[in-house]
Coordinates of C-alpha atoms in Angstrom, one line a residue:
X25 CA 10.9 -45.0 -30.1
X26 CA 12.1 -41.5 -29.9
X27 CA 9.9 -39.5 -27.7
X28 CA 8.0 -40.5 -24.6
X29 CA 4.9 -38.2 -23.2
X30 CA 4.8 -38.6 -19.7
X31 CA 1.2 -37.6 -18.5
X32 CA 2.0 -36.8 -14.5
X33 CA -0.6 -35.1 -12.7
X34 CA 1.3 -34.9 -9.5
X35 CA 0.2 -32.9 -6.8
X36 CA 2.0 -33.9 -3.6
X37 CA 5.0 -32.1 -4.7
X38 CA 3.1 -28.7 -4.1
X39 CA 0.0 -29.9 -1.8
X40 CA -2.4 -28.7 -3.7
X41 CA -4.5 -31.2 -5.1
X42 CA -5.8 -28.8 -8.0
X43 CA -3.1 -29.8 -10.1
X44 CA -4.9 -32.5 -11.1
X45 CA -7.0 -30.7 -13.3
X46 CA -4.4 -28.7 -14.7
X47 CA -3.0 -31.8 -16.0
X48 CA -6.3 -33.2 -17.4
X49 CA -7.2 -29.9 -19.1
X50 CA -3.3 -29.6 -20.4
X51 CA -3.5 -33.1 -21.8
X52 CA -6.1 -31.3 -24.4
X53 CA -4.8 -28.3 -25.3
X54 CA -1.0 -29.7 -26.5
X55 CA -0.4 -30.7 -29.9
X56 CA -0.8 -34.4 -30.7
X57 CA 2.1 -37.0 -31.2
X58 CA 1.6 -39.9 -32.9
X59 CA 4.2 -42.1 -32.6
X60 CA 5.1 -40.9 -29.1
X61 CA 4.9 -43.1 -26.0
X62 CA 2.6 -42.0 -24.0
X63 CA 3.2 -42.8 -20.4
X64 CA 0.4 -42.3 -17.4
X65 CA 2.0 -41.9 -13.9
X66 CA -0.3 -43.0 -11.4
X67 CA -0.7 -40.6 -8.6
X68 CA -1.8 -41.3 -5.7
X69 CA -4.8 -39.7 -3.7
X70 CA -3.0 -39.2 -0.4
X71 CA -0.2 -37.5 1.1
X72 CA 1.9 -39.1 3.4
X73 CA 5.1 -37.3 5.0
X74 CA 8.4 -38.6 4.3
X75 CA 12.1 -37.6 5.6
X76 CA 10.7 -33.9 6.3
X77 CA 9.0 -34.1 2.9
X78 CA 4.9 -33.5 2.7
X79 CA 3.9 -36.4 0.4
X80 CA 7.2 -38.0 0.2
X81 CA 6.0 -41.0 0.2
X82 CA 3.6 -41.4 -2.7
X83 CA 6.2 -38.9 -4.4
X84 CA 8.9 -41.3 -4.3
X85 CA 6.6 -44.1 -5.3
X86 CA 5.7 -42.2 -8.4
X87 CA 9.0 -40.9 -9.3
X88 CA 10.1 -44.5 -9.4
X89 CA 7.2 -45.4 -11.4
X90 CA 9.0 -42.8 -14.3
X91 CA 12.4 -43.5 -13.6
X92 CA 11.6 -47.7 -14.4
X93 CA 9.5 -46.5 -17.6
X94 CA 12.4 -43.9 -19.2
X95 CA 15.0 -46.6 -18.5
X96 CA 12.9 -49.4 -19.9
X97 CA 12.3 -47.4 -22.9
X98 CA 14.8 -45.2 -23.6
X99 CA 13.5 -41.9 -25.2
X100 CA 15.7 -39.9 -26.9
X101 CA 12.8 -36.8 -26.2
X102 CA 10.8 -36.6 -23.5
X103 CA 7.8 -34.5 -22.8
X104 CA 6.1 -34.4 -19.7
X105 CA 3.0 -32.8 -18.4
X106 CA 1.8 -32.0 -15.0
X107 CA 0.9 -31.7 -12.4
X108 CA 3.7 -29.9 -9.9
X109 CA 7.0 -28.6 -10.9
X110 CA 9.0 -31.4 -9.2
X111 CA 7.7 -33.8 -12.3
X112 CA 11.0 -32.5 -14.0
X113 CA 13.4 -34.1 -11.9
X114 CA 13.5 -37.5 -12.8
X115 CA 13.3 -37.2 -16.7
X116 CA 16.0 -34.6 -16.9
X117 CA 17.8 -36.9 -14.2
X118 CA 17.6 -39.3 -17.1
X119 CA 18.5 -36.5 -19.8
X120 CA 21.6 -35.7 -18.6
X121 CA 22.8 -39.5 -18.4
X122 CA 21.7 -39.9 -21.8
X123 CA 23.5 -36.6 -23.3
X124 CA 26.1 -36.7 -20.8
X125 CA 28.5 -34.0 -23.0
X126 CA 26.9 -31.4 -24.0
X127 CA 23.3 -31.1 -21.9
X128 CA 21.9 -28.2 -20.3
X129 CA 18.9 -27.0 -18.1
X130 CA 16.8 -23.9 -19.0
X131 CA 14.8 -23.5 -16.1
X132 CA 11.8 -20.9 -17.8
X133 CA 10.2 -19.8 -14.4
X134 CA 9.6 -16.8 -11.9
X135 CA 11.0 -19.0 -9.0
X136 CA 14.0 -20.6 -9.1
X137 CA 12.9 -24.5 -7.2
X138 CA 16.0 -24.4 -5.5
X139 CA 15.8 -24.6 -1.5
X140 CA 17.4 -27.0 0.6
X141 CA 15.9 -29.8 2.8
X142 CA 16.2 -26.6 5.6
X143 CA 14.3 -24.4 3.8
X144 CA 10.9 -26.2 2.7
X145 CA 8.7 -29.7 3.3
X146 CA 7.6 -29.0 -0.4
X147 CA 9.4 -30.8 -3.2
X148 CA 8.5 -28.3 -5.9
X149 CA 10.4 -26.1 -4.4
X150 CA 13.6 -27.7 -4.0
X151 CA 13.6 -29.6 -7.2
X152 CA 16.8 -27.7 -8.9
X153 CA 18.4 -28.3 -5.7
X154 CA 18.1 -32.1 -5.9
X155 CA 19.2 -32.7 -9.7
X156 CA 22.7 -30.2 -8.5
X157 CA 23.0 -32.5 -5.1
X158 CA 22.1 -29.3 -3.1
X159 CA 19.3 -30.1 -1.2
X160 CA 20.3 -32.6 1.1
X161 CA 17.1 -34.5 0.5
X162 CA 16.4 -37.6 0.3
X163 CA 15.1 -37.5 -3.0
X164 CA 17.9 -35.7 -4.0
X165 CA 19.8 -39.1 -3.5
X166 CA 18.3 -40.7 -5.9
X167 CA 19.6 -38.4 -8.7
X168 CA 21.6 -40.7 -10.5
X169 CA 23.2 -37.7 -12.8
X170 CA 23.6 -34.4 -11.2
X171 CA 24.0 -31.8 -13.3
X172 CA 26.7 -28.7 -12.3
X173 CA 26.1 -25.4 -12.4
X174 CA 27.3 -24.6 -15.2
X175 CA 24.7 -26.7 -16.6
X176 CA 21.8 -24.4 -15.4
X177 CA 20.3 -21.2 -16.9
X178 CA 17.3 -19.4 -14.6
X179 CA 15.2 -18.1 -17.3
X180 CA 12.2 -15.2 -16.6
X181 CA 13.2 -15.4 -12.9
X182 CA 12.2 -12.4 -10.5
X183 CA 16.1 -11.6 -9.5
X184 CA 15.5 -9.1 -7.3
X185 CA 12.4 -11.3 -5.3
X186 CA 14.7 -13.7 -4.8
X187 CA 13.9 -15.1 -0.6
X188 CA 16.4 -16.4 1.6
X189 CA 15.3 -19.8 0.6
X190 CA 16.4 -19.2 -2.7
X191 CA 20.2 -18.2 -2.1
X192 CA 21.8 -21.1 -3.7
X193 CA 21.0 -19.3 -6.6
X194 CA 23.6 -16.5 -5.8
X195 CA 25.9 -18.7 -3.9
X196 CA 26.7 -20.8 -6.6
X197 CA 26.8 -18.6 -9.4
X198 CA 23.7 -20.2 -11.2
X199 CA 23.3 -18.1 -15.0
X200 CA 20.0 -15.8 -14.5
X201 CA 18.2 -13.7 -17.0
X202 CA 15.1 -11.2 -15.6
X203 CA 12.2 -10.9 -18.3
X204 CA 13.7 -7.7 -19.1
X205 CA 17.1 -8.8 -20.1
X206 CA 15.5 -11.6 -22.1
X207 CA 13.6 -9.3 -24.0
X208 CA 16.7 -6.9 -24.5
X209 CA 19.3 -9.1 -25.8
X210 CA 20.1 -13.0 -26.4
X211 CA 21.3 -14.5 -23.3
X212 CA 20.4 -17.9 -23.7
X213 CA 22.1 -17.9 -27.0
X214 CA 24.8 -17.0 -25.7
X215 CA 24.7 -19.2 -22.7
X216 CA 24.6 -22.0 -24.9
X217 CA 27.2 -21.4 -27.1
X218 CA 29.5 -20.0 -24.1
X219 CA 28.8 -24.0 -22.4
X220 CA 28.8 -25.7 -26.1
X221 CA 25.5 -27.1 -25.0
X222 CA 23.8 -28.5 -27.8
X223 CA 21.1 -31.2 -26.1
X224 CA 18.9 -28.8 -24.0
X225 CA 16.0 -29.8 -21.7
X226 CA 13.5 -27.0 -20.9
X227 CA 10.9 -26.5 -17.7
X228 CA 8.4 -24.1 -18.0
X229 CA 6.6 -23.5 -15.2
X230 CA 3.3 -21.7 -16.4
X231 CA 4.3 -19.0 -13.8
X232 CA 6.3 -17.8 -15.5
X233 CA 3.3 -15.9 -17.3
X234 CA 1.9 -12.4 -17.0
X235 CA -1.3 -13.4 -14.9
X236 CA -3.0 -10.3 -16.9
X237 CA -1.7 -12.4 -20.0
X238 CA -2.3 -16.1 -19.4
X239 CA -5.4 -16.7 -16.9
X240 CA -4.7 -20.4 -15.8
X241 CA -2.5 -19.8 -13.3
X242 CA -2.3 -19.8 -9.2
X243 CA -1.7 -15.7 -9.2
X244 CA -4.7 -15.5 -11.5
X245 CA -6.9 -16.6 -9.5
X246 CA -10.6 -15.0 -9.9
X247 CA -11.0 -11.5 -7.3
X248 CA -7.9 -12.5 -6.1
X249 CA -5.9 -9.8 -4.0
X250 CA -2.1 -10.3 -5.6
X251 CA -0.7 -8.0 -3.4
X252 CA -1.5 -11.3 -0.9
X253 CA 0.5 -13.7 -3.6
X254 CA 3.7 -14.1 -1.4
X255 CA 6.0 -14.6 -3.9
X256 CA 7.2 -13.2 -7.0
X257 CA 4.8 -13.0 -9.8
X258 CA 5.4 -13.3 -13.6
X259 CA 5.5 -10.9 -16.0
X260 CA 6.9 -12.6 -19.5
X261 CA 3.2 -13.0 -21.8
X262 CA 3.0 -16.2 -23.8
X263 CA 3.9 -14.9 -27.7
X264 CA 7.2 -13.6 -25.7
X265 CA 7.7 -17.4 -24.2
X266 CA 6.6 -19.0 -27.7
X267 CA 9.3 -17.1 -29.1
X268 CA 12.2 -17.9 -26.4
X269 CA 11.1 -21.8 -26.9
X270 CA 11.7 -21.3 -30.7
X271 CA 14.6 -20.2 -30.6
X272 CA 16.2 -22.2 -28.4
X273 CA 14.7 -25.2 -30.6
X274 CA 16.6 -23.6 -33.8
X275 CA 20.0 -23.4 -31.6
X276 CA 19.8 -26.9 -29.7
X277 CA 18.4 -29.9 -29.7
X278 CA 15.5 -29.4 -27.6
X279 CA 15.0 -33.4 -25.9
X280 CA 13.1 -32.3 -23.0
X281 CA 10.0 -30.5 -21.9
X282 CA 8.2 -30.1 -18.9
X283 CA 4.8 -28.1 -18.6
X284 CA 4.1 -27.2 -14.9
X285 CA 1.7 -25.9 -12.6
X286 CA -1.4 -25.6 -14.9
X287 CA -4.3 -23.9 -13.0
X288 CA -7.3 -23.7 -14.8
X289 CA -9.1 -21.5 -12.8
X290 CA -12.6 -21.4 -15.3
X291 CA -12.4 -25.4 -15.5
X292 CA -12.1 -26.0 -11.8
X293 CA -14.8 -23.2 -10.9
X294 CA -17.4 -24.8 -13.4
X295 CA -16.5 -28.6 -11.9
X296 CA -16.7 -27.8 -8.3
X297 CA -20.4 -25.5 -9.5
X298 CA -21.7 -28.7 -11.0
X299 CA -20.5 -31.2 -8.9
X300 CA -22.9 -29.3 -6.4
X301 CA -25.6 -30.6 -8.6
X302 CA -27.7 -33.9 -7.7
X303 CA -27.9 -34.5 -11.8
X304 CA -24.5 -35.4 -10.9
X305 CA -24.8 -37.5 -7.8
X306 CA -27.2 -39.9 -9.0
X307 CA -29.7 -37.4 -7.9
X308 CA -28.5 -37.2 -4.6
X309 CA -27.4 -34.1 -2.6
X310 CA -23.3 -33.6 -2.8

């Protein structure tokens, strides 16, 4: 068995139950595999708080649930749908031990997931922090092979919105590349052949995205003021991420790929309008 589809609508990481969806409409729009594995994590409906973490404990409950199924099974590819972006950190947790010489992390996002235990009660947003042992979380702990920095590439990321809560970034010396520079020149490329990297495992957090180019995502939601986002929105359109994914697959070995934070803004506006319906609710009012 060579690749495993892990189908993980995980919300907990992110508190947003919406995710759900996401991962239920995303299921249907990616290309079929099949003789892949395909691997439902059950998610919990609640949301229980653990060592400073919102959800912890139904997160740690379902990351174990992955963790037992990759080592049982032993992908050498793993693909992996969500749901929130920390649905990445145990399968490239397992990556890394499988490819332990020549892996890498392209992290394809407008944030870079990397605050500490300090900064956030949100896993999503500290889950580069755990997989480098820089969160001092719990989960973190459980990372059974950390990757280094030099293991890391921030792809599409908003340099110059970088927060306070993103520092680690700077401080220890993560690669970056702003849409700009990745449409100017080849700095992946040259990232990988710089590290010899040659296994590559690839997150790309739908955020990433031009909301004015790709509609399912949390900046695009419907008469939504963006000037209210709060954080850093993408600007990269989809042929330009297409592109950046195929090119990467030409250079490396690409043995992981995570699709996060799908927000399906027409699919969840027409569910909650008909679940108003009594048709619905075996004719009684919702």
């Amino acid at each position: 068995m060579t690749t495993m589809m892990l189908n993980w609508p995980e919300w907990q990481g992110g508190m947003n139950p919406d995710y759900q969806m996401g991962n239920r409409v995303l299921r249907a729009i990616v290309p079929e595999i099949l003789d892949a594995l395909q691997v439902n994590v059950p998610v919990s409906p609640d949301a229980n708080k653990k060592s400073g973490i919102d959800g912890g404990v139904q997160l740690a409950n379902q990351q174990q649930f992955a963790r037992d199924a990759l080592v049982k099974n032993k992908p050498q590819r793993v693909i992996t749908l969500g749901g929130d972006c920390a649905v990445s950190e145990v399968p490239f947790d397992y990556l890394n031990g499988r490819y332990p010489d020549d892996f890498g992390v392209i992290w394809l996002d407008a944030h870079p997931d990397i605050s500490t235990i300090s900064d956030t009660h949100h896993l999503h947003e500290m889950v580069v922090a755990d997989l480098l042992h820089a969160s001092n979380s719990e989960f973190a702990q459980q990372v059974q092979n950390p990757l280094r920095p030099a293991q890391v590439f921030f792809a599409g990321l908003t340099v110059a919105a970088l927060r306070p809560m993103d520092q680690l970034v700077r401080d220890m010396g993560l690669a970056t590349a702003t849409p700009q520079q990745l449409r100017q020149g080849h700095p992946i490329q040259d990232w990988l052949v710089a590290h010899a990297i040659r296994h590559v495992a690839l997150h790309f957090d739908l955020d990433v995205l031009d909301p004015d180019d790709f509609r399912s995502i949390l900046p695009a939601k419907p008469h939504f003021d963006r000037a209210q986002f709060g954080a850093a929105i993408g600007s990269m359109t989809l042929d330009q991420v297409i592109a950046l994914l195929t090119n990467v697959s030409h250079q490396a070995d690409l043995v992981g790929l995570s699709i996060a934070e799908h927000m399906p803004w027409d699919a969840l506006n027409l569910h909650r309008g008909l679940n108003q319906l009594p048709i619905f609710n075996g004719g009684r009012q919702s």
